[in-house]
Every structure is written in C-alpha cells, then in structure tokens.
PDB file of C-alpha atoms in Angstrom:
ATOM      1  CA  MET A   1       0.000   0.000   0.000  1.00  0.00           C
ATOM      2  CA  ASN A   2       1.329   3.431  -0.973  1.00  0.00           C
ATOM      3  CA  LEU A   3      -0.150   6.186   1.194  1.00  0.00           C
ATOM      4  CA  LYS A   4       0.618   8.717  -1.555  1.00  0.00           C
ATOM      5  CA  ASP A   5      -2.120   7.057  -3.643  1.00  0.00           C
ATOM      6  CA  TYR A   6      -4.589   8.467  -1.106  1.00  0.00           C
ATOM      7  CA  LEU A   7      -2.873  11.457   0.505  1.00  0.00           C
ATOM      8  CA  PHE A   8      -1.737  14.772  -0.986  1.00  0.00           C
ATOM      9  CA  ILE A   9       0.364  17.089   1.182  1.00  0.00           C
ATOM     10  CA  GLN A  10       1.003  20.590  -0.144  1.00  0.00           C
ATOM     11  CA  PRO A  11       4.786  20.913  -0.811  1.00  0.00           C
ATOM     12  CA  GLU A  12       5.250  23.883   1.566  1.00  0.00           C
ATOM     13  CA  ILE A  13       3.619  21.907   4.382  1.00  0.00           C
ATOM     14  CA  GLU A  14       5.549  18.711   3.620  1.00  0.00           C
ATOM     15  CA  ALA A  15       8.855  20.641   3.609  1.00  0.00           C
ATOM     16  CA  ALA A  16       7.998  22.391   6.903  1.00  0.00           C
ATOM     17  CA  VAL A  17       7.137  19.096   8.633  1.00  0.00           C
ATOM     18  CA  LYS A  18      10.353  17.447   7.380  1.00  0.00           C
ATOM     19  CA  ALA A  19      12.403  20.412   8.642  1.00  0.00           C
ATOM     20  CA  GLY A  20      10.695  20.340  12.058  1.00  0.00           C
ATOM     21  CA  LYS A  21       9.165  23.775  11.524  1.00  0.00           C
ATOM     22  CA  PRO A  22       5.843  24.778  13.169  1.00  0.00           C
ATOM     23  CA  VAL A  23       2.702  23.748  11.276  1.00  0.00           C
ATOM     24  CA  VAL A  24      -0.942  24.142  12.397  1.00  0.00           C
ATOM     25  CA  ALA A  25      -3.738  21.986  10.995  1.00  0.00           C
ATOM     26  CA  LEU A  26      -7.137  23.600  10.326  1.00  0.00           C
ATOM     27  CA  GLU A  27     -10.438  21.815   9.704  1.00  0.00           C
ATOM     28  CA  SER A  28     -12.911  22.402   6.866  1.00  0.00           C
ATOM     29  CA  THR A  29     -16.219  21.454   8.514  1.00  0.00           C
ATOM     30  CA  ILE A  30     -16.230  24.885  10.164  1.00  0.00           C
ATOM     31  CA  LEU A  31     -16.289  26.276   6.594  1.00  0.00           C
ATOM     32  CA  SER A  32     -18.845  23.950   5.018  1.00  0.00           C
ATOM     33  CA  HIS A  33     -21.179  23.267   7.927  1.00  0.00           C
ATOM     34  CA  GLY A  34     -20.346  25.797  10.646  1.00  0.00           C
ATOM     35  CA  MET A  35     -20.589  29.203   8.966  1.00  0.00           C
ATOM     36  CA  PRO A  36     -22.708  30.792   6.225  1.00  0.00           C
ATOM     37  CA  TRP A  37     -21.468  31.919   2.788  1.00  0.00           C
ATOM     38  CA  PRO A  38     -19.700  34.309   2.143  1.00  0.00           C
ATOM     39  CA  GLU A  39     -18.525  34.987   5.721  1.00  0.00           C
ATOM     40  CA  ASN A  40     -16.925  31.536   5.714  1.00  0.00           C
ATOM     41  CA  LEU A  41     -14.724  32.384   2.703  1.00  0.00           C
ATOM     42  CA  GLU A  42     -13.372  35.523   4.373  1.00  0.00           C
ATOM     43  CA  PHE A  43     -12.793  33.528   7.561  1.00  0.00           C
ATOM     44  CA  ALA A  44     -10.968  30.713   5.701  1.00  0.00           C
ATOM     45  CA  HIS A  45      -8.382  33.107   4.301  1.00  0.00           C
ATOM     46  CA  LYS A  46      -8.064  35.232   7.425  1.00  0.00           C
ATOM     47  CA  VAL A  47      -7.518  32.279   9.785  1.00  0.00           C
ATOM     48  CA  GLN A  48      -4.628  31.129   7.584  1.00  0.00           C
ATOM     49  CA  GLN A  49      -3.156  34.650   7.777  1.00  0.00           C
ATOM     50  CA  VAL A  50      -3.456  34.505  11.588  1.00  0.00           C
ATOM     51  CA  VAL A  51      -1.487  31.234  11.653  1.00  0.00           C
ATOM     52  CA  ARG A  52       1.254  32.695   9.420  1.00  0.00           C
ATOM     53  CA  ALA A  53       1.429  35.848  11.549  1.00  0.00           C
ATOM     54  CA  GLY A  54       2.060  33.584  14.546  1.00  0.00           C
ATOM     55  CA  GLY A  55       5.067  32.021  12.843  1.00  0.00           C
ATOM     56  CA  ALA A  56       3.530  28.737  11.663  1.00  0.00           C
ATOM     57  CA  VAL A  57       2.438  27.238   8.331  1.00  0.00           C
ATOM     58  CA  PRO A  58      -1.351  26.702   7.987  1.00  0.00           C
ATOM     59  CA  ALA A  59      -2.591  23.306   6.773  1.00  0.00           C
ATOM     60  CA  THR A  60      -6.329  23.241   6.021  1.00  0.00           C
ATOM     61  CA  THR A  61      -7.597  19.701   5.417  1.00  0.00           C
ATOM     62  CA  ALA A  62     -10.406  18.218   3.317  1.00  0.00           C
ATOM     63  CA  ILE A  63     -11.323  15.283   1.067  1.00  0.00           C
ATOM     64  CA  ILE A  64     -11.446  16.472  -2.546  1.00  0.00           C
ATOM     65  CA  ASP A  65     -12.754  14.007  -5.152  1.00  0.00           C
ATOM     66  CA  GLY A  66     -11.666  11.101  -2.966  1.00  0.00           C
ATOM     67  CA  LYS A  67      -8.182  12.462  -2.234  1.00  0.00           C
ATOM     68  CA  LEU A  68      -7.119  13.276   1.338  1.00  0.00           C
ATOM     69  CA  LYS A  69      -5.662  16.774   1.089  1.00  0.00           C
ATOM     70  CA  VAL A  70      -3.488  18.522   3.663  1.00  0.00           C
ATOM     71  CA  GLY A  71      -3.219  22.082   2.383  1.00  0.00           C
ATOM     72  CA  LEU A  72      -5.896  23.511   0.097  1.00  0.00           C
ATOM     73  CA  ASP A  73      -5.555  25.945  -2.803  1.00  0.00           C
ATOM     74  CA  ASP A  74      -7.956  28.860  -3.313  1.00  0.00           C
ATOM     75  CA  ALA A  75     -10.264  26.815  -5.551  1.00  0.00           C
ATOM     76  CA  ASP A  76     -10.469  24.025  -2.944  1.00  0.00           C
ATOM     77  CA  ILE A  77     -11.262  26.516  -0.184  1.00  0.00           C
ATOM     78  CA  GLU A  78     -14.003  28.181  -2.223  1.00  0.00           C
ATOM     79  CA  ARG A  79     -15.452  24.749  -2.964  1.00  0.00           C
ATOM     80  CA  MET A  80     -15.545  23.958   0.763  1.00  0.00           C
ATOM     81  CA  CYS A  81     -17.158  27.311   1.553  1.00  0.00           C
ATOM     82  CA  ARG A  82     -19.841  27.060  -1.160  1.00  0.00           C
ATOM     83  CA  ALA A  83     -20.584  23.625   0.351  1.00  0.00           C
ATOM     84  CA  GLU A  84     -22.370  22.256  -2.738  1.00  0.00           C
ATOM     85  CA  ASN A  85     -22.313  18.442  -2.496  1.00  0.00           C
ATOM     86  CA  VAL A  86     -19.748  18.690   0.306  1.00  0.00           C
ATOM     87  CA  GLU A  87     -20.402  16.041   2.953  1.00  0.00           C
ATOM     88  CA  LYS A  88     -19.514  16.152   6.647  1.00  0.00           C
ATOM     89  CA  VAL A  89     -16.874  13.456   7.114  1.00  0.00           C
ATOM     90  CA  SER A  90     -15.904  11.677  10.325  1.00  0.00           C
ATOM     91  CA  ARG A  91     -13.640   8.630  10.787  1.00  0.00           C
ATOM     92  CA  ARG A  92     -16.272   6.050   9.766  1.00  0.00           C
ATOM     93  CA  ASP A  93     -16.903   7.891   6.473  1.00  0.00           C
ATOM     94  CA  LEU A  94     -13.273   8.198   5.317  1.00  0.00           C
ATOM     95  CA  PRO A  95     -12.877   4.863   3.444  1.00  0.00           C
ATOM     96  CA  ILE A  96     -16.256   5.334   1.734  1.00  0.00           C
ATOM     97  CA  MET A  97     -15.407   8.890   0.630  1.00  0.00           C
ATOM     98  CA  VAL A  98     -12.025   7.801  -0.745  1.00  0.00           C
ATOM     99  CA  ALA A  99     -13.302   4.657  -2.486  1.00  0.00           C
ATOM    100  CA  THR A 100     -16.183   6.497  -4.163  1.00  0.00           C
ATOM    101  CA  GLY A 101     -14.255   9.658  -5.062  1.00  0.00           C
ATOM    102  CA  ARG A 102     -16.516  12.019  -3.137  1.00  0.00           C
ATOM    103  CA  THR A 103     -15.814  15.430  -1.600  1.00  0.00           C
ATOM    104  CA  GLY A 104     -16.172  16.204   2.076  1.00  0.00           C
ATOM    105  CA  ALA A 105     -15.245  18.543   4.894  1.00  0.00           C
ATOM    106  CA  THR A 106     -13.161  17.207   7.762  1.00  0.00           C
ATOM    107  CA  THR A 107     -14.488  17.239  11.322  1.00  0.00           C
ATOM    108  CA  VAL A 108     -12.200  17.415  14.352  1.00  0.00           C
ATOM    109  CA  ALA A 109     -11.744  13.613  14.201  1.00  0.00           C
ATOM    110  CA  THR A 110     -10.845  13.458  10.503  1.00  0.00           C
ATOM    111  CA  THR A 111      -8.657  16.559  10.663  1.00  0.00           C
ATOM    112  CA  MET A 112      -6.693  14.842  13.446  1.00  0.00           C
ATOM    113  CA  ILE A 113      -6.305  11.739  11.252  1.00  0.00           C
ATOM    114  CA  LEU A 114      -5.084  13.711   8.223  1.00  0.00           C
ATOM    115  CA  ALA A 115      -2.807  15.858  10.384  1.00  0.00           C
ATOM    116  CA  SER A 116      -1.263  12.768  11.959  1.00  0.00           C
ATOM    117  CA  LEU A 117      -0.745  11.132   8.545  1.00  0.00           C
ATOM    118  CA  ALA A 118       1.105  14.287   7.470  1.00  0.00           C
ATOM    119  CA  GLY A 119       3.212  14.446  10.664  1.00  0.00           C
ATOM    120  CA  ILE A 120       1.460  17.540  12.083  1.00  0.00           C
ATOM    121  CA  ARG A 121       1.080  17.647  15.876  1.00  0.00           C
ATOM    122  CA  ILE A 122      -0.906  20.864  16.486  1.00  0.00           C
ATOM    123  CA  PHE A 123      -4.475  21.604  15.342  1.00  0.00           C
ATOM    124  CA  ALA A 124      -6.661  24.677  15.908  1.00  0.00           C
ATOM    125  CA  THR A 125     -10.446  24.435  15.777  1.00  0.00           C
ATOM    126  CA  GLY A 126     -13.481  26.254  17.176  1.00  0.00           C
ATOM    127  CA  GLY A 127     -14.904  23.719  19.608  1.00  0.00           C
ATOM    128  CA  ILE A 128     -14.763  19.943  19.819  1.00  0.00           C
ATOM    129  CA  GLY A 129     -17.695  17.555  19.577  1.00  0.00           C
ATOM    130  CA  GLY A 130     -18.519  15.455  22.610  1.00  0.00           C
ATOM    131  CA  VAL A 131     -21.294  13.795  24.574  1.00  0.00           C
ATOM    132  CA  HIS A 132     -24.641  15.225  23.493  1.00  0.00           C
ATOM    133  CA  ARG A 133     -27.296  16.185  26.024  1.00  0.00           C
ATOM    134  CA  GLY A 134     -29.492  13.132  26.599  1.00  0.00           C
ATOM    135  CA  ALA A 135     -26.756  10.735  25.391  1.00  0.00           C
ATOM    136  CA  GLU A 136     -27.662   8.312  28.187  1.00  0.00           C
ATOM    137  CA  THR A 137     -30.647   7.354  26.014  1.00  0.00           C
ATOM    138  CA  THR A 138     -29.557   8.372  22.479  1.00  0.00           C
ATOM    139  CA  MET A 139     -25.883   7.217  22.742  1.00  0.00           C
ATOM    140  CA  ASP A 140     -25.014  10.304  20.653  1.00  0.00           C
ATOM    141  CA  ILE A 141     -21.293  10.728  21.356  1.00  0.00           C
ATOM    142  CA  SER A 142     -18.955  12.432  18.897  1.00  0.00           C
ATOM    143  CA  ALA A 143     -16.120  10.432  17.318  1.00  0.00           C
ATOM    144  CA  ASP A 144     -13.892  13.417  18.214  1.00  0.00           C
ATOM    145  CA  LEU A 145     -13.471  11.968  21.716  1.00  0.00           C
ATOM    146  CA  GLN A 146     -12.236   8.575  20.517  1.00  0.00           C
ATOM    147  CA  GLU A 147      -9.845  10.333  18.142  1.00  0.00           C
ATOM    148  CA  LEU A 148      -8.418  12.347  21.025  1.00  0.00           C
ATOM    149  CA  ALA A 149      -7.877   9.044  22.855  1.00  0.00           C
ATOM    150  CA  HIS A 150      -5.953   7.418  19.992  1.00  0.00           C
ATOM    151  CA  THR A 151      -4.407  10.014  17.638  1.00  0.00           C
ATOM    152  CA  PRO A 152      -1.279  11.991  18.682  1.00  0.00           C
ATOM    153  CA  VAL A 153      -2.439  15.523  17.876  1.00  0.00           C
ATOM    154  CA  ALA A 154      -2.951  18.420  20.304  1.00  0.00           C
ATOM    155  CA  VAL A 155      -6.262  20.213  19.752  1.00  0.00           C
ATOM    156  CA  VAL A 156      -6.566  23.898  20.672  1.00  0.00           C
ATOM    157  CA  CYS A 157     -10.240  24.826  21.055  1.00  0.00           C
ATOM    158  CA  ALA A 158     -12.584  27.134  22.940  1.00  0.00           C
ATOM    159  CA  GLY A 159     -13.803  24.094  24.880  1.00  0.00           C
ATOM    160  CA  ALA A 160     -16.640  21.796  23.881  1.00  0.00           C
ATOM    161  CA  LYS A 161     -19.558  23.207  21.925  1.00  0.00           C
ATOM    162  CA  MET A 162     -22.227  24.483  24.342  1.00  0.00           C
ATOM    163  CA  ILE A 163     -24.869  22.316  22.676  1.00  0.00           C
ATOM    164  CA  LEU A 164     -23.209  19.349  24.445  1.00  0.00           C
ATOM    165  CA  ASP A 165     -23.206  17.954  27.973  1.00  0.00           C
ATOM    166  CA  ILE A 166     -19.837  19.401  28.985  1.00  0.00           C
ATOM    167  CA  GLY A 167     -19.618  17.490  32.281  1.00  0.00           C
ATOM    168  CA  LEU A 168     -20.142  14.117  30.594  1.00  0.00           C
ATOM    169  CA  THR A 169     -17.739  15.085  27.790  1.00  0.00           C
ATOM    170  CA  LEU A 170     -14.979  15.730  30.340  1.00  0.00           C
ATOM    171  CA  GLU A 171     -15.795  12.468  32.170  1.00  0.00           C
ATOM    172  CA  TYR A 172     -15.447  10.588  28.876  1.00  0.00           C
ATOM    173  CA  LEU A 173     -12.075  12.236  28.165  1.00  0.00           C
ATOM    174  CA  GLU A 174     -10.864  11.304  31.657  1.00  0.00           C
ATOM    175  CA  THR A 175     -11.862   7.668  31.067  1.00  0.00           C
ATOM    176  CA  MET A 176      -9.953   7.673  27.753  1.00  0.00           C
ATOM    177  CA  GLY A 177      -6.843   9.142  29.418  1.00  0.00           C
ATOM    178  CA  VAL A 178      -6.860  12.451  27.510  1.00  0.00           C
ATOM    179  CA  PRO A 179      -5.175  15.324  29.408  1.00  0.00           C
ATOM    180  CA  VAL A 180      -7.324  18.475  29.381  1.00  0.00           C
ATOM    181  CA  LEU A 181      -5.325  21.681  29.764  1.00  0.00           C
ATOM    182  CA  GLY A 182      -6.585  25.218  30.236  1.00  0.00           C
ATOM    183  CA  MET A 183      -4.635  27.994  28.522  1.00  0.00           C
ATOM    184  CA  GLY A 184      -4.198  30.380  31.419  1.00  0.00           C
ATOM    185  CA  THR A 185      -7.397  29.146  33.073  1.00  0.00           C
ATOM    186  CA  GLU A 186      -8.441  26.549  35.631  1.00  0.00           C
ATOM    187  CA  ASP A 187     -12.022  26.557  34.278  1.00  0.00           C
ATOM    188  CA  PHE A 188     -12.783  24.599  31.103  1.00  0.00           C
ATOM    189  CA  PRO A 189     -14.248  27.088  28.604  1.00  0.00           C
ATOM    190  CA  ALA A 190     -17.716  26.620  27.121  1.00  0.00           C
ATOM    191  CA  PHE A 191     -17.273  27.805  23.518  1.00  0.00           C
ATOM    192  CA  TYR A 192     -19.317  31.047  23.441  1.00  0.00           C
ATOM    193  CA  CYS A 193     -18.600  31.554  27.171  1.00  0.00           C
ATOM    194  CA  ARG A 194     -15.308  31.744  29.056  1.00  0.00           C
ATOM    195  CA  LYS A 195     -16.343  29.363  31.842  1.00  0.00           C
ATOM    196  CA  SER A 196     -18.341  26.137  32.028  1.00  0.00           C
ATOM    197  CA  GLY A 197     -18.162  25.551  35.781  1.00  0.00           C
ATOM    198  CA  PHE A 198     -15.967  22.473  35.211  1.00  0.00           C
ATOM    199  CA  GLY A 199     -12.248  22.355  35.924  1.00  0.00           C
ATOM    200  CA  VAL A 200      -9.280  21.342  33.754  1.00  0.00           C
ATOM    201  CA  ASP A 201      -6.523  18.848  34.621  1.00  0.00           C
ATOM    202  CA  TYR A 202      -3.819  21.520  34.436  1.00  0.00           C
ATOM    203  CA  ALA A 203      -3.813  25.290  33.933  1.00  0.00           C
ATOM    204  CA  ALA A 204      -0.904  25.966  31.555  1.00  0.00           C
ATOM    205  CA  LYS A 205       0.809  29.289  32.216  1.00  0.00           C
ATOM    206  CA  ASP A 206       1.602  29.833  28.534  1.00  0.00           C
ATOM    207  CA  GLU A 207       2.267  28.030  25.254  1.00  0.00           C
ATOM    208  CA  LEU A 208       5.740  26.846  26.317  1.00  0.00           C
ATOM    209  CA  ASP A 209       4.251  25.301  29.459  1.00  0.00           C
ATOM    210  CA  ALA A 210       1.653  23.465  27.341  1.00  0.00           C
ATOM    211  CA  ALA A 211       4.282  22.370  24.775  1.00  0.00           C
ATOM    212  CA  LYS A 212       6.297  20.701  27.552  1.00  0.00           C
ATOM    213  CA  VAL A 213       3.237  18.628  28.501  1.00  0.00           C
ATOM    214  CA  LEU A 214       2.815  17.493  24.872  1.00  0.00           C
ATOM    215  CA  LYS A 215       6.491  16.517  24.609  1.00  0.00           C
ATOM    216  CA  ALA A 216       6.402  14.621  27.916  1.00  0.00           C
ATOM    217  CA  LYS A 217       3.271  12.697  26.918  1.00  0.00           C
ATOM    218  CA  TRP A 218       4.594  11.600  23.534  1.00  0.00           C
ATOM    219  CA  ASP A 219       8.158  10.985  24.788  1.00  0.00           C
ATOM    220  CA  LEU A 220       6.646   8.560  27.305  1.00  0.00           C
ATOM    221  CA  GLY A 221       4.962   6.667  24.484  1.00  0.00           C
ATOM    222  CA  LEU A 222       1.469   7.496  25.723  1.00  0.00           C
ATOM    223  CA  ARG A 223      -0.898   7.308  22.792  1.00  0.00           C
ATOM    224  CA  GLY A 224      -3.536   9.849  21.886  1.00  0.00           C
ATOM    225  CA  GLY A 225      -3.782  13.610  21.938  1.00  0.00           C
ATOM    226  CA  VAL A 226      -4.124  16.489  24.364  1.00  0.00           C
ATOM    227  CA  LEU A 227      -7.063  18.894  24.575  1.00  0.00           C
ATOM    228  CA  ILE A 228      -6.240  22.545  25.227  1.00  0.00           C
ATOM    229  CA  GLY A 229      -9.138  24.778  26.261  1.00  0.00           C
ATOM    230  CA  ASN A 230      -8.512  28.390  25.250  1.00  0.00           C
ATOM    231  CA  PRO A 231     -11.229  30.809  26.430  1.00  0.00           C
ATOM    232  CA  VAL A 232     -12.881  33.207  23.979  1.00  0.00           C
ATOM    233  CA  PRO A 233     -11.526  36.775  24.472  1.00  0.00           C
ATOM    234  CA  GLU A 234     -13.479  38.624  27.148  1.00  0.00           C
ATOM    235  CA  GLU A 235     -14.876  41.289  24.800  1.00  0.00           C
ATOM    236  CA  TYR A 236     -16.531  38.643  22.585  1.00  0.00           C
ATOM    237  CA  ALA A 237     -17.802  36.281  25.307  1.00  0.00           C
ATOM    238  CA  LEU A 238     -21.572  35.758  25.640  1.00  0.00           C
ATOM    239  CA  ASP A 239     -23.640  35.317  28.813  1.00  0.00           C
ATOM    240  CA  PHE A 240     -23.742  31.678  29.972  1.00  0.00           C
ATOM    241  CA  ASP A 241     -27.374  31.609  31.158  1.00  0.00           C
ATOM    242  CA  GLU A 242     -28.635  33.424  28.054  1.00  0.00           C
ATOM    243  CA  MET A 243     -26.790  31.010  25.741  1.00  0.00           C
ATOM    244  CA  ASN A 244     -28.057  27.978  27.650  1.00  0.00           C
ATOM    245  CA  ALA A 245     -31.624  29.182  27.077  1.00  0.00           C
ATOM    246  CA  VAL A 246     -30.945  29.796  23.376  1.00  0.00           C
ATOM    247  CA  ILE A 247     -29.403  26.336  22.983  1.00  0.00           C
ATOM    248  CA  GLN A 248     -32.317  24.628  24.706  1.00  0.00           C
ATOM    249  CA  ARG A 249     -34.664  26.417  22.293  1.00  0.00           C
ATOM    250  CA  ALA A 250     -32.587  25.149  19.332  1.00  0.00           C
ATOM    251  CA  ILE A 251     -32.521  21.586  20.755  1.00  0.00           C
ATOM    252  CA  ASP A 252     -36.315  21.629  21.195  1.00  0.00           C
ATOM    253  CA  SER A 253     -36.660  22.773  17.585  1.00  0.00           C
ATOM    254  CA  ALA A 254     -34.390  19.948  16.364  1.00  0.00           C
ATOM    255  CA  LYS A 255     -36.409  17.364  18.307  1.00  0.00           C
ATOM    256  CA  ALA A 256     -39.646  18.690  16.854  1.00  0.00           C
ATOM    257  CA  GLU A 257     -38.230  18.358  13.323  1.00  0.00           C
ATOM    258  CA  GLY A 258     -36.607  14.968  13.966  1.00  0.00           C
ATOM    259  CA  VAL A 259     -33.044  16.155  13.247  1.00  0.00           C
ATOM    260  CA  LYS A 260     -30.410  13.632  14.439  1.00  0.00           C
ATOM    261  CA  GLY A 261     -26.883  12.299  13.923  1.00  0.00           C
ATOM    262  CA  LYS A 262     -24.360  14.206  11.830  1.00  0.00           C
ATOM    263  CA  HIS A 263     -27.045  16.732  10.800  1.00  0.00           C
ATOM    264  CA  LEU A 264     -27.737  17.808  14.393  1.00  0.00           C
ATOM    265  CA  THR A 265     -24.707  20.044  15.077  1.00  0.00           C
ATOM    266  CA  PRO A 266     -24.969  22.119  11.846  1.00  0.00           C
ATOM    267  CA  TYR A 267     -28.735  22.499  12.465  1.00  0.00           C
ATOM    268  CA  LEU A 268     -28.219  23.698  16.042  1.00  0.00           C
ATOM    269  CA  LEU A 269     -25.404  26.107  15.155  1.00  0.00           C
ATOM    270  CA  ALA A 270     -27.451  27.689  12.347  1.00  0.00           C
ATOM    271  CA  HIS A 271     -30.476  28.140  14.617  1.00  0.00           C
ATOM    272  CA  ILE A 272     -28.326  29.581  17.406  1.00  0.00           C
ATOM    273  CA  VAL A 273     -27.066  32.224  14.940  1.00  0.00           C
ATOM    274  CA  ASP A 274     -30.702  33.058  14.088  1.00  0.00           C
ATOM    275  CA  PHE A 275     -31.853  33.133  17.709  1.00  0.00           C
ATOM    276  CA  THR A 276     -28.965  35.439  18.759  1.00  0.00           C
ATOM    277  CA  GLU A 277     -29.421  37.680  15.688  1.00  0.00           C
ATOM    278  CA  GLY A 278     -25.895  36.942  14.507  1.00  0.00           C
ATOM    279  CA  ARG A 279     -24.061  37.589  17.778  1.00  0.00           C
ATOM    280  CA  SER A 280     -23.065  33.937  18.149  1.00  0.00           C
ATOM    281  CA  LEU A 281     -21.483  33.940  14.667  1.00  0.00           C
ATOM    282  CA  ALA A 282     -19.361  36.985  15.557  1.00  0.00           C
ATOM    283  CA  THR A 283     -18.214  35.193  18.728  1.00  0.00           C
ATOM    284  CA  ASN A 284     -17.560  31.988  16.757  1.00  0.00           C
ATOM    285  CA  LEU A 285     -15.284  33.878  14.350  1.00  0.00           C
ATOM    286  CA  GLN A 286     -13.311  35.576  17.108  1.00  0.00           C
ATOM    287  CA  LEU A 287     -12.796  32.456  19.219  1.00  0.00           C
ATOM    288  CA  ALA A 288     -11.551  30.586  16.128  1.00  0.00           C
ATOM    289  CA  TYR A 289      -9.045  33.356  15.327  1.00  0.00           C
ATOM    290  CA  ASN A 290      -7.926  33.333  18.958  1.00  0.00           C
ATOM    291  CA  ASN A 291      -7.415  29.558  18.880  1.00  0.00           C
ATOM    292  CA  ALA A 292      -5.358  29.882  15.681  1.00  0.00           C
ATOM    293  CA  ARG A 293      -3.138  32.482  17.374  1.00  0.00           C
ATOM    294  CA  VAL A 294      -2.526  30.273  20.410  1.00  0.00           C
ATOM    295  CA  ALA A 295      -2.016  27.138  18.284  1.00  0.00           C
ATOM    296  CA  SER A 296       0.609  28.960  16.209  1.00  0.00           C
ATOM    297  CA  ARG A 297       2.544  30.006  19.298  1.00  0.00           C
ATOM    298  CA  LEU A 298       2.192  26.468  20.695  1.00  0.00           C
ATOM    299  CA  ALA A 299       3.523  24.985  17.436  1.00  0.00           C
ATOM    300  CA  VAL A 300       6.479  27.384  17.535  1.00  0.00           C
ATOM    301  CA  GLU A 301       7.328  26.442  21.134  1.00  0.00           C
ATOM    302  CA  TYR A 302       6.864  22.711  20.478  1.00  0.00           C
ATOM    303  CA  SER A 303       9.176  22.876  17.449  1.00  0.00           C
ATOM    304  CA  LYS A 304      11.962  24.253  19.678  1.00  0.00           C
ATOM    305  CA  LEU A 305      11.800  21.420  22.224  1.00  0.00           C
TER     306      LEU A 305
END
C-alpha cells in the first residue's frame, strides 16, 4: 500500500514538517457546515493569515474528489465554503469517501487523522464535539473523543460546543486518558462563554508550558492527543445563562423536526445564529481566530523542544 495514492500534502507543508518547523492543521467542517457563505470564505483566508502571523504554516484539510488533502488551494477553499455536495466526514466515512471519489469537509476527528498522517502535531479548531445532552438514552457521542484518545495531535479549542453535555464530555475524556489543559485558566471554557463551571486537569501558564506537557506525553509513548481549552476573548464572550436558554430552544426545535446524527450540530449552530441575531457567529469567528493564534505560538514552542 502506498499512502501517496490516497494522501496529498502541499509541498510547503511537507517541507515544513520534514524540517521540524511549526505547522498548524485547520479543519474544513467549520467552513462547510459551521458558517454561512460568504462569511466563511473571508474567515478561511483570514484564519490562515493569523497562523502565518504567529510564525507557523497553515494546513487546512479536506477530502477532494476522494483524495485526502493537507493544504488547500484557493479553488479548494471556495469549494468547501460554497458547500455544494460537500459532505460532513468523520472517521467512519473516510474509506467510503475515498473509495467512491466524493468530496467532504473534515471534522475534528478526521482533521486529526489527516494531520497525523502528514506528521502535524498541532491543530486549531473552534470547539470539539462530545457527549450530546441526553446521550444516556440516544448514545449520541462524537467520534472526536475517541480520536483524542488514539491520535497523537494536540487540539486547541474554545472548549466543547455548548450544545453538548460538557460534564459528561470531560468524564469521557478522563476515562480515555486524555489530558485536558486550560490555557491560562483553571475553568474549562464553554465555547461562546469563558467558563463552564468544570475544571481542567492543568492550567498551563503559557504556550511553552503546554508544549512541555505534549512533549512529555509523547516521549513517554502514551498514545492519543491532548485537549487545550482556550477561552474566547473577554470582549466577545456571551452570557452563559442566556446562551443555555438559546441552545435549549434550538434543541427543542431539532427534536420537533426529527433532526439527528451528523445533521444535528450544523442544524443547532445555524439556529443559534438566528436566535442570537448573529451575535453567536461573531463570537464563533473571534474564538476561532484566537485559537489559531494560540495554536501557532504552541507549534512554535513545540518545534523548539
């Protein structure tokens, strides 16, 4: 088996990885299923600029016509953002997408897989998936958590998406042996909000402090990744109680319409944008830029160790 038959790595990214230079992976589901057109196109280019400004090489991932791509050109990015016949792809979908030559956007789980295949250790996203509210009866648990347990990539995020059961998500990560760090915080962030009321395993003082944890984990041969919760900047944070009420309204709407599975998260996020009159989208953009900044600095520090 030749991996190159399936995987394309942009030459700049491949050269940076080989030279031990800092590289930051970026997902494409946030483009295709997390933000509306054309705001997503502006975001896609700007988030790459943020990574470069931080001293790292950006590596946006996707599946294009059955090819796993690490590093997208402008045409690929526009295709992801227009989201026409672009599927949402998690681990279970990867072999089907490749075998049938389809096009899809990578979730946290699949971005981690592609990043790991390319030798990239640091990944910036908005928020991870996790244990959905009511999962004790629906068993709706994101594949992101299993990927964090098995794939050696550090994920910088603004916590778990608020549509989830954050307490159960953290319990699951503890069971799977995934260290959860807070970037300058002892409180695990809750995506739109700076605090969830749940603690982290370790409050990293800065990116160097976090990079040392990553190196120690992987030097010890411990498999899997590390989750780094990076709170949304204060000026863009939303009120926790208000957002909880908005999310419950969106969940009730989804139940009434019978929306489930991989369609649930995009449905909820779109309705939350509507119910907050766009304020949640503005926060989503800013927390993603902030995560890209921190991930870039983390990648720089990790590359020096």
